[in-house]
Coordinates of C-alpha atoms and ligand atoms in Angstrom, one line a residue:
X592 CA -3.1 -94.4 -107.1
X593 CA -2.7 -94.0 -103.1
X594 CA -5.0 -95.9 -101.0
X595 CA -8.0 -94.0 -99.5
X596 CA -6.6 -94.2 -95.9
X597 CA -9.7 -95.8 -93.9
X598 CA -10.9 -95.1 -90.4
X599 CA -9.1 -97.7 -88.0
X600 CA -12.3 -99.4 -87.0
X601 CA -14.5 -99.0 -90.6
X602 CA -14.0 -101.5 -93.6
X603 CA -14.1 -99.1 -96.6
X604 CA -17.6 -99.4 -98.6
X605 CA -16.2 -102.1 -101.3
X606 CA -15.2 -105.5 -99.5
X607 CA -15.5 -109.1 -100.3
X608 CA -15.7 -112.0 -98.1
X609 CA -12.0 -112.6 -99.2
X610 CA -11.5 -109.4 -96.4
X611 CA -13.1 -111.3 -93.2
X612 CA -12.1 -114.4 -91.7
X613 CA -15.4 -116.2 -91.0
X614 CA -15.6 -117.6 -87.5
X615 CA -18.7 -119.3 -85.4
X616 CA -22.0 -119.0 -86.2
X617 CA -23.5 -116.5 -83.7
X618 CA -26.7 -117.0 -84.7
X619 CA -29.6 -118.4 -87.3
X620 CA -32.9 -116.5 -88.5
X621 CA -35.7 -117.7 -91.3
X622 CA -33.3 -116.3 -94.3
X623 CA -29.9 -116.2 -92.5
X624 CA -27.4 -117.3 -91.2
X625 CA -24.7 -114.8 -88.5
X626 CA -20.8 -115.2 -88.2
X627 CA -18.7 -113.7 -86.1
X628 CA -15.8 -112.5 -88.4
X629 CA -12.3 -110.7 -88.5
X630 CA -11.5 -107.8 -91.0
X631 CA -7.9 -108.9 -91.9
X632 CA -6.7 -105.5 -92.9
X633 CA -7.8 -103.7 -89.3
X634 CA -8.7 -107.3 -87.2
X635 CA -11.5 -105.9 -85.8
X636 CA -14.8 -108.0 -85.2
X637 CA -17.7 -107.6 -87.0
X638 CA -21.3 -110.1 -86.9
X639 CA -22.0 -110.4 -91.0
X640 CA -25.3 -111.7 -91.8
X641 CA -25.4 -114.0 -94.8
X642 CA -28.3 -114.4 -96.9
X643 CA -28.9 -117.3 -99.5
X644 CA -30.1 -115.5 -103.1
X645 CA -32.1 -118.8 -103.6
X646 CA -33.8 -119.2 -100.2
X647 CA -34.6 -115.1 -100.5
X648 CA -36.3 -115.8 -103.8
X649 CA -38.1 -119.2 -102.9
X650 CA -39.5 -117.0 -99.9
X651 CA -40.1 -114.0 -101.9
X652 CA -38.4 -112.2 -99.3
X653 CA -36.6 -109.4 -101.1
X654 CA -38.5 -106.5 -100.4
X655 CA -37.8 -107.7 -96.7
X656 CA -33.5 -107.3 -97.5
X657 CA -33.5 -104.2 -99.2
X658 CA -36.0 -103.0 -96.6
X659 CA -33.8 -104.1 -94.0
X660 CA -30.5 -102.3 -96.2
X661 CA -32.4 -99.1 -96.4
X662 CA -33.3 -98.7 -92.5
X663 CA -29.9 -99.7 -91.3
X664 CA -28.1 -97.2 -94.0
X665 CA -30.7 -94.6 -93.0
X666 CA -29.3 -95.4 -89.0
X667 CA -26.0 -95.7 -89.6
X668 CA -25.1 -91.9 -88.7
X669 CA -25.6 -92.6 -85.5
X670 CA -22.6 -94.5 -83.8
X671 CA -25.0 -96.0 -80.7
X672 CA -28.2 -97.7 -80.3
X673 CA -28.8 -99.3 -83.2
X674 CA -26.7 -101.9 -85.0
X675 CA -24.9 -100.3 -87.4
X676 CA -24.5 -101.2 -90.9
X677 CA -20.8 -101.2 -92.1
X678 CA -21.1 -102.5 -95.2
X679 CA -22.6 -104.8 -97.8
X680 CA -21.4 -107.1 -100.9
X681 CA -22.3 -110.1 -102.4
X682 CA -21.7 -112.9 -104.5
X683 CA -23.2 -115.4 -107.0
X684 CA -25.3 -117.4 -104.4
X685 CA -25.1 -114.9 -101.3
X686 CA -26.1 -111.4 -99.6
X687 CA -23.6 -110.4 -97.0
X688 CA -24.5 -107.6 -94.3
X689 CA -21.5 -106.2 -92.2
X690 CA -22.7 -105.1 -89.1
X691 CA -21.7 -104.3 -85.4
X692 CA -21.1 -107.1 -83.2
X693 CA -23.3 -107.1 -80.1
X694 CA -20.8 -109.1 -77.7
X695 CA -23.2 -109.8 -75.0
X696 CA -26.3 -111.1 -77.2
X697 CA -29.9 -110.4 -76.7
X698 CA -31.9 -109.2 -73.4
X699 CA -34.0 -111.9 -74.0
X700 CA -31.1 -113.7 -72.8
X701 CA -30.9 -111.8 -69.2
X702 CA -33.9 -110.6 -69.0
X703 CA -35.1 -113.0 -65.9
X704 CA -32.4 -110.9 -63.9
X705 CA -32.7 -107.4 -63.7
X706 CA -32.9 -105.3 -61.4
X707 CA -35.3 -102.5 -61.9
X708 CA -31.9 -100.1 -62.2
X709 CA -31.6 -102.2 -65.2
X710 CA -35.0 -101.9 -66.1
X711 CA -35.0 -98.4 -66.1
X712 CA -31.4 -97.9 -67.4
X713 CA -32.4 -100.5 -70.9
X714 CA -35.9 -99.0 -70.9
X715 CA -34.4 -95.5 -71.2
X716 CA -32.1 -97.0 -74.0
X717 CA -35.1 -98.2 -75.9
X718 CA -37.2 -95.1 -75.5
X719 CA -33.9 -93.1 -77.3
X720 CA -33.9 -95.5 -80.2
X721 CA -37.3 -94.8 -80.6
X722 CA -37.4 -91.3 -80.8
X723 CA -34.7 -91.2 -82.7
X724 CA -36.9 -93.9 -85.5
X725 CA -39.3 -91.8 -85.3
X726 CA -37.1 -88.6 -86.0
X727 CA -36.2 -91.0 -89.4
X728 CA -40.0 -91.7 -90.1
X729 CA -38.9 -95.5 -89.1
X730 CA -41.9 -97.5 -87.6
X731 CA -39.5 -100.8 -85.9
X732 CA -43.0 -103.1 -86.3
X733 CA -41.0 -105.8 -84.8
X734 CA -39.6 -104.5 -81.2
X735 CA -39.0 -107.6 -78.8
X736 CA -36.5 -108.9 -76.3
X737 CA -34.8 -111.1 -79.0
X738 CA -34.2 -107.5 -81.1
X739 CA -32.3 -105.6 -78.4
X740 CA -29.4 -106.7 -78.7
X741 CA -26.2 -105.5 -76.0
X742 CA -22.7 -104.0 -77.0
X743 CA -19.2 -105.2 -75.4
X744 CA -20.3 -102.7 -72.8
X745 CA -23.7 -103.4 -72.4
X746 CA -25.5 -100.8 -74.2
X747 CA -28.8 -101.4 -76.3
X748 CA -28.4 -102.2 -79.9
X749 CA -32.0 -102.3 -81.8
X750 CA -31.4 -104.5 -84.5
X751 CA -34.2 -106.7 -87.4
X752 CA -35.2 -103.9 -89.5
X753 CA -36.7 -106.6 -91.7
X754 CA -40.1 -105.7 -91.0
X755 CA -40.0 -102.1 -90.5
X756 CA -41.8 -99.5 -91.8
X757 CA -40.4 -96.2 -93.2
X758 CA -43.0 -93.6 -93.9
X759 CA -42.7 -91.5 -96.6
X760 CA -44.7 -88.2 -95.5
X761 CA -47.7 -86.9 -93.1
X762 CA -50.4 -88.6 -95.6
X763 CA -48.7 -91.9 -95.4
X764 CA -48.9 -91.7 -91.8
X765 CA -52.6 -90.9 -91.6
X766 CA -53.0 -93.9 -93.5
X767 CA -50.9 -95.6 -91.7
X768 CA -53.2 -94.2 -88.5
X769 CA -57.1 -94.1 -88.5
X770 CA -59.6 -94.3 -91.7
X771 CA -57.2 -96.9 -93.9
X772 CA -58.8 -99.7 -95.0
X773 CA -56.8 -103.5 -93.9
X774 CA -53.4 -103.4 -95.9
X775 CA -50.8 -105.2 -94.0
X776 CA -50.5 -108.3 -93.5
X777 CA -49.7 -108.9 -89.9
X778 CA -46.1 -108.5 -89.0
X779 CA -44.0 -108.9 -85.9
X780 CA -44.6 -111.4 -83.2
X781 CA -47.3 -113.0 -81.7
X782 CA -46.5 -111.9 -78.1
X783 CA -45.9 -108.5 -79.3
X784 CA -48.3 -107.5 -82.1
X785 CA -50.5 -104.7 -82.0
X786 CA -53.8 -104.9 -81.1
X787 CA -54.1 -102.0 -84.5
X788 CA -52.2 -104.6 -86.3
X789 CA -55.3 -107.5 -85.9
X790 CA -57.9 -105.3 -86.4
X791 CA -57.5 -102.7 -89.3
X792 CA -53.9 -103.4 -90.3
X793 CA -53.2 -100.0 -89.5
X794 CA -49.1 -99.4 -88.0
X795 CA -47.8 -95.9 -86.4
X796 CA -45.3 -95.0 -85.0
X797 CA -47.7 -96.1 -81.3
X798 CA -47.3 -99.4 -82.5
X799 CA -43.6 -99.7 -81.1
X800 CA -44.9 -97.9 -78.0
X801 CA -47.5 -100.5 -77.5
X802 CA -44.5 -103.3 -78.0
X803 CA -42.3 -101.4 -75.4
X804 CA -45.1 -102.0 -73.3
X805 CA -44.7 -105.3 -73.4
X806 CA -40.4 -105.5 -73.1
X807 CA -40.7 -103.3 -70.0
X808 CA -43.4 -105.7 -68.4
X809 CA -41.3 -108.6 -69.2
X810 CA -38.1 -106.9 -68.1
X811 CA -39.7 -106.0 -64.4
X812 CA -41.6 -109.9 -64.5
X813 CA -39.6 -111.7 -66.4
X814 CA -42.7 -113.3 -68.1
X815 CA -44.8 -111.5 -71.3
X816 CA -47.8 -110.1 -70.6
X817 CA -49.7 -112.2 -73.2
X818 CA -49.0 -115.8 -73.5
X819 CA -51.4 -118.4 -74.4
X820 CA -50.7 -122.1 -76.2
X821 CA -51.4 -120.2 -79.8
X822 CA -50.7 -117.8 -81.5
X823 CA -55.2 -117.2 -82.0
X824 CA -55.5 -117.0 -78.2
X825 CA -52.5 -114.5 -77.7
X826 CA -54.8 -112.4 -80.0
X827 CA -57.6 -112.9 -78.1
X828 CA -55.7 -111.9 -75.4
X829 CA -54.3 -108.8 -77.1
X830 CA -57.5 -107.9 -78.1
X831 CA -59.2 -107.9 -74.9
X832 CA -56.6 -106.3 -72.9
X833 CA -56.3 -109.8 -70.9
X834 CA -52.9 -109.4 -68.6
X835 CA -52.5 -109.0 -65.3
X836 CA -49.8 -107.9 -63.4
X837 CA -47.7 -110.2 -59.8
X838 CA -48.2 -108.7 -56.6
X839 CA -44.7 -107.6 -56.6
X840 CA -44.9 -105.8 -59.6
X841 CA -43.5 -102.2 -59.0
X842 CA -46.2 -99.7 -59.0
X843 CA -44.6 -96.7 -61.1
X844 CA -43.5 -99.7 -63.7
X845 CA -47.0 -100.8 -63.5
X846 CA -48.4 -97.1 -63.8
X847 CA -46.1 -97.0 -67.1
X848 CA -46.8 -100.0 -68.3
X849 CA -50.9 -99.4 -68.3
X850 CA -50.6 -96.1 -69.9
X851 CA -48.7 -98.2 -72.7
X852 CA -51.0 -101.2 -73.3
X853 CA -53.7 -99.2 -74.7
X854 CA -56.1 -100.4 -77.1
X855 CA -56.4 -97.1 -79.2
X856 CA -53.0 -96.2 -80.3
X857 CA -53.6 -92.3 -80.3
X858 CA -54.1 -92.3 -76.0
X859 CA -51.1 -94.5 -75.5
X860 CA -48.7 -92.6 -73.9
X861 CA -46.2 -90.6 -75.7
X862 CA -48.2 -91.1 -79.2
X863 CA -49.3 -87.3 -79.3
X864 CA -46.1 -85.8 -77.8
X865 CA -44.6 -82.5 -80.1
X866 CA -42.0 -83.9 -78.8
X867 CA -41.5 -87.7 -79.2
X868 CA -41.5 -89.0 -76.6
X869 CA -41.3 -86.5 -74.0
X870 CA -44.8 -87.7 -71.9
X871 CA -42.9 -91.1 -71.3
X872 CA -39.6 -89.6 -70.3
X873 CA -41.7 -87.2 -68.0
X874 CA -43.3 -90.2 -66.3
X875 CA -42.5 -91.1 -62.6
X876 CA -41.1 -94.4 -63.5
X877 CA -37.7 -92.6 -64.9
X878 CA -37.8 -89.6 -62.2
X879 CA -34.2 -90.9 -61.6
X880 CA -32.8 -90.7 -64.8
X881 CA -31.0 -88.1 -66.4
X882 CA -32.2 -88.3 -69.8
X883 CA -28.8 -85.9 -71.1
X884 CA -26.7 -88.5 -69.6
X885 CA -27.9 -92.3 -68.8
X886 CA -24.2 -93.3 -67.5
X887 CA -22.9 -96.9 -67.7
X888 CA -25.4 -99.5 -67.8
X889 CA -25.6 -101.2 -64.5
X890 CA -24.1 -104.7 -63.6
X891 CA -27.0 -107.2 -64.6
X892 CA -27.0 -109.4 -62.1
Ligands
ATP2213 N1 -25.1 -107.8 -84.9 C1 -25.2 -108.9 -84.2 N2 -24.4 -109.2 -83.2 C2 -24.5 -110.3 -82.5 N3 -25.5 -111.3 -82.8 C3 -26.3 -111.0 -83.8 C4 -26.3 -109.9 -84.5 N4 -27.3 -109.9 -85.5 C5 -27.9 -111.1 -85.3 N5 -27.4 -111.7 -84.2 C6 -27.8 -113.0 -83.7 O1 -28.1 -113.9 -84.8 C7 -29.5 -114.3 -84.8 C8 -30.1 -114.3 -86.1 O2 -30.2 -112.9 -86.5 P1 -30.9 -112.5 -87.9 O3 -31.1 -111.1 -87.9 O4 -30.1 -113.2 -89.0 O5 -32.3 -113.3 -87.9 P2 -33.5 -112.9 -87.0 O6 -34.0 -111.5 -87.4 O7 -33.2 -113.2 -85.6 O8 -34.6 -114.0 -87.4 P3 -35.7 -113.7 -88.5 O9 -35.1 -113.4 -89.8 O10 -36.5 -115.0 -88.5 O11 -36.5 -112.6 -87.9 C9 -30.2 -113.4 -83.8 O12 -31.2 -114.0 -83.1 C10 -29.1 -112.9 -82.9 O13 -29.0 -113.7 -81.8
SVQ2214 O1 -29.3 -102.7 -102.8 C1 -28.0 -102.8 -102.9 O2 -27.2 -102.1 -102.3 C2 -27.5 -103.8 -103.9 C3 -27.8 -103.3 -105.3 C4 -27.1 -104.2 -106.3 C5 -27.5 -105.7 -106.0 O3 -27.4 -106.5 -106.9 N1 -27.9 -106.1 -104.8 C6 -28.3 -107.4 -104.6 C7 -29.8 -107.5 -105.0 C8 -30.3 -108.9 -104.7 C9 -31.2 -109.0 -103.6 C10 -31.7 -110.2 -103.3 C11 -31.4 -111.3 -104.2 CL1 -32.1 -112.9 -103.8 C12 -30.6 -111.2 -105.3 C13 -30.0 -109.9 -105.5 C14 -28.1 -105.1 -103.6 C15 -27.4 -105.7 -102.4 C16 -26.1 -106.1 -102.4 C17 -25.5 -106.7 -101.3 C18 -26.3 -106.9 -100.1 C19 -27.6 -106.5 -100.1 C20 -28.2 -106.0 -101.3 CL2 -29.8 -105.5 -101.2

């Protein structure tokens, strides 16, 4: 039978790990482990997250992979912003995830030296993936500097759909909103949970704009807006809106960022927009960027 001939830069859908040459690790989470790898039959680079079947059951973690499968098949139409997911296989002991690699890591990495070009370039990235998650009913839940990760040419990709939310239709997403009773147990990140999140347990699709209130503060600062020694105290924090903002702080970021980190999801900014998320593109902070075409991502110094 002929070959399938396959797109230059895609692995078909059926591979083994007998296809990649496994290089360095690139990186470690709770249930993996990330190597940079080779495709032999098109030697393009590819991150593949490997996942340990045992450690996934001792954890009780496999709602949290095929979770993550789902989103990232669901987001793989689109060829920017989000990592994308190539392919997966496995074997007896292991999960493998073929994904983009993101050559120039995390922002979390750089994010003590950009300018606020940059800021406004990335921020403008992070507000398109968003919209378009929200177009896919996807609710992030876990948006933070560590989870944008940046292409060979220095584009966002979103990435950790672990924890993400996908809701199924308007009534889930009542529920998800006001009048549900407590249901999920907190997930994200201390720094960046919302407030929603300690309270009723309630997620929406606010919840990442409350979270990208907190990347753009850190991106103009350097610094998140809610630190404390524990985790108990960042929640206190959270909880009663306790941030402040440097002298230096730019004033339109600062206008942005308090229309953001709102206690009540529904008056955060962009959370009732027809349009997703049209208020924040609209807002003086981005009055220089042309939202049809961001251009190339400025040098971060
Ligand atoms: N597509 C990718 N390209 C480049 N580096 C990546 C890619 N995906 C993950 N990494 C790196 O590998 C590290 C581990 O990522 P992974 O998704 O396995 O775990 P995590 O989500 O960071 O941790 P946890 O599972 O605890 O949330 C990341 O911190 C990141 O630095
Ligand atoms: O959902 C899928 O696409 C397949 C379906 C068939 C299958 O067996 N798997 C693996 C399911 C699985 C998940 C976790 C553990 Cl610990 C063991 C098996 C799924 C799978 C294969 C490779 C990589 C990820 C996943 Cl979820």
């Amino acid at each position: 039978m002929t070959p399938v001939p396959v797109p230059a830069d895609e692995p078909p859908k059926k591979r083994s790990a007998a296809d990649f040459i496994f290089g360095k690790v690139i990186g470690e989470g709770s249930f993996s482990t990330v190597y940079l790898a080779k495709d032999i039959h098109t030697n393009k680079e590819f991150a593949i997250k490997v996942l340990e079947k045992l450690h996934i059951k001792k954890e009780r973690k496999l709602a949290y992979v095929t979770r993550e499968k789902e989103v990232l098949l669901r987001l793989a139409s689109w060829n920017e912003l989000f990592v994308k997911l190539y392919c997966t296989f496995q074997d007896v002991d292991r999960l493998y995830f073929v994904l983009t690699y993101a050559k120039n890591g995390d922002l979390l990495t750089h994010i003590k030296h950009l300018s606020l070009e940059c800021v406004r370039f990335y921020a403008a990235e992070i507000i398109m993936a968003l919209e378009r998650l929200n177009i896919k009913k996807i609710i992030h839940r876990d948006l933070k500097p560590e989870n944008i990760l940046l292409d060979e040419n220095w584009h966002v990709l979103l990435t950790d759909f672990g924890s993400a939310k996908i809701v199924k239709d308007e009534i889930e997403q009542e529920e998800c909103g006001e009048n549900s009773k407590r249901r999920n147990s907190f997930v994200g990140t201390a720094q960046y949970v919302t407030p929603e999140v300690l309270t009723d347990g309630n997620v929406s699709f606010a919840s990442d704009l409350w979270a990208l209130g907190c990347v753009i503060y850190q991106m103009v600062c350097g610094t998140a807006p809610f630190q404390a020694g524990s985790e108990y105290l960042i929640f206190k924090k959270i909880l009663d809106l306790e941030y402040s903002f440097p002298e230096d702080f730019d004033s339109r970021a600062r206008n942005l960022v308090e229309q953001l980190l709102v206690i009540n999801p529904h008056e955060r900014l962009g959370s009732c927009d027809v349009k997703p998320y049209t208020s924040i593109r609209e807002h003086q902070f981005f009055s220089k960027i042309n939202w049809h075409n961001l251009g190339k991502p400025p040098k971060i110094c």
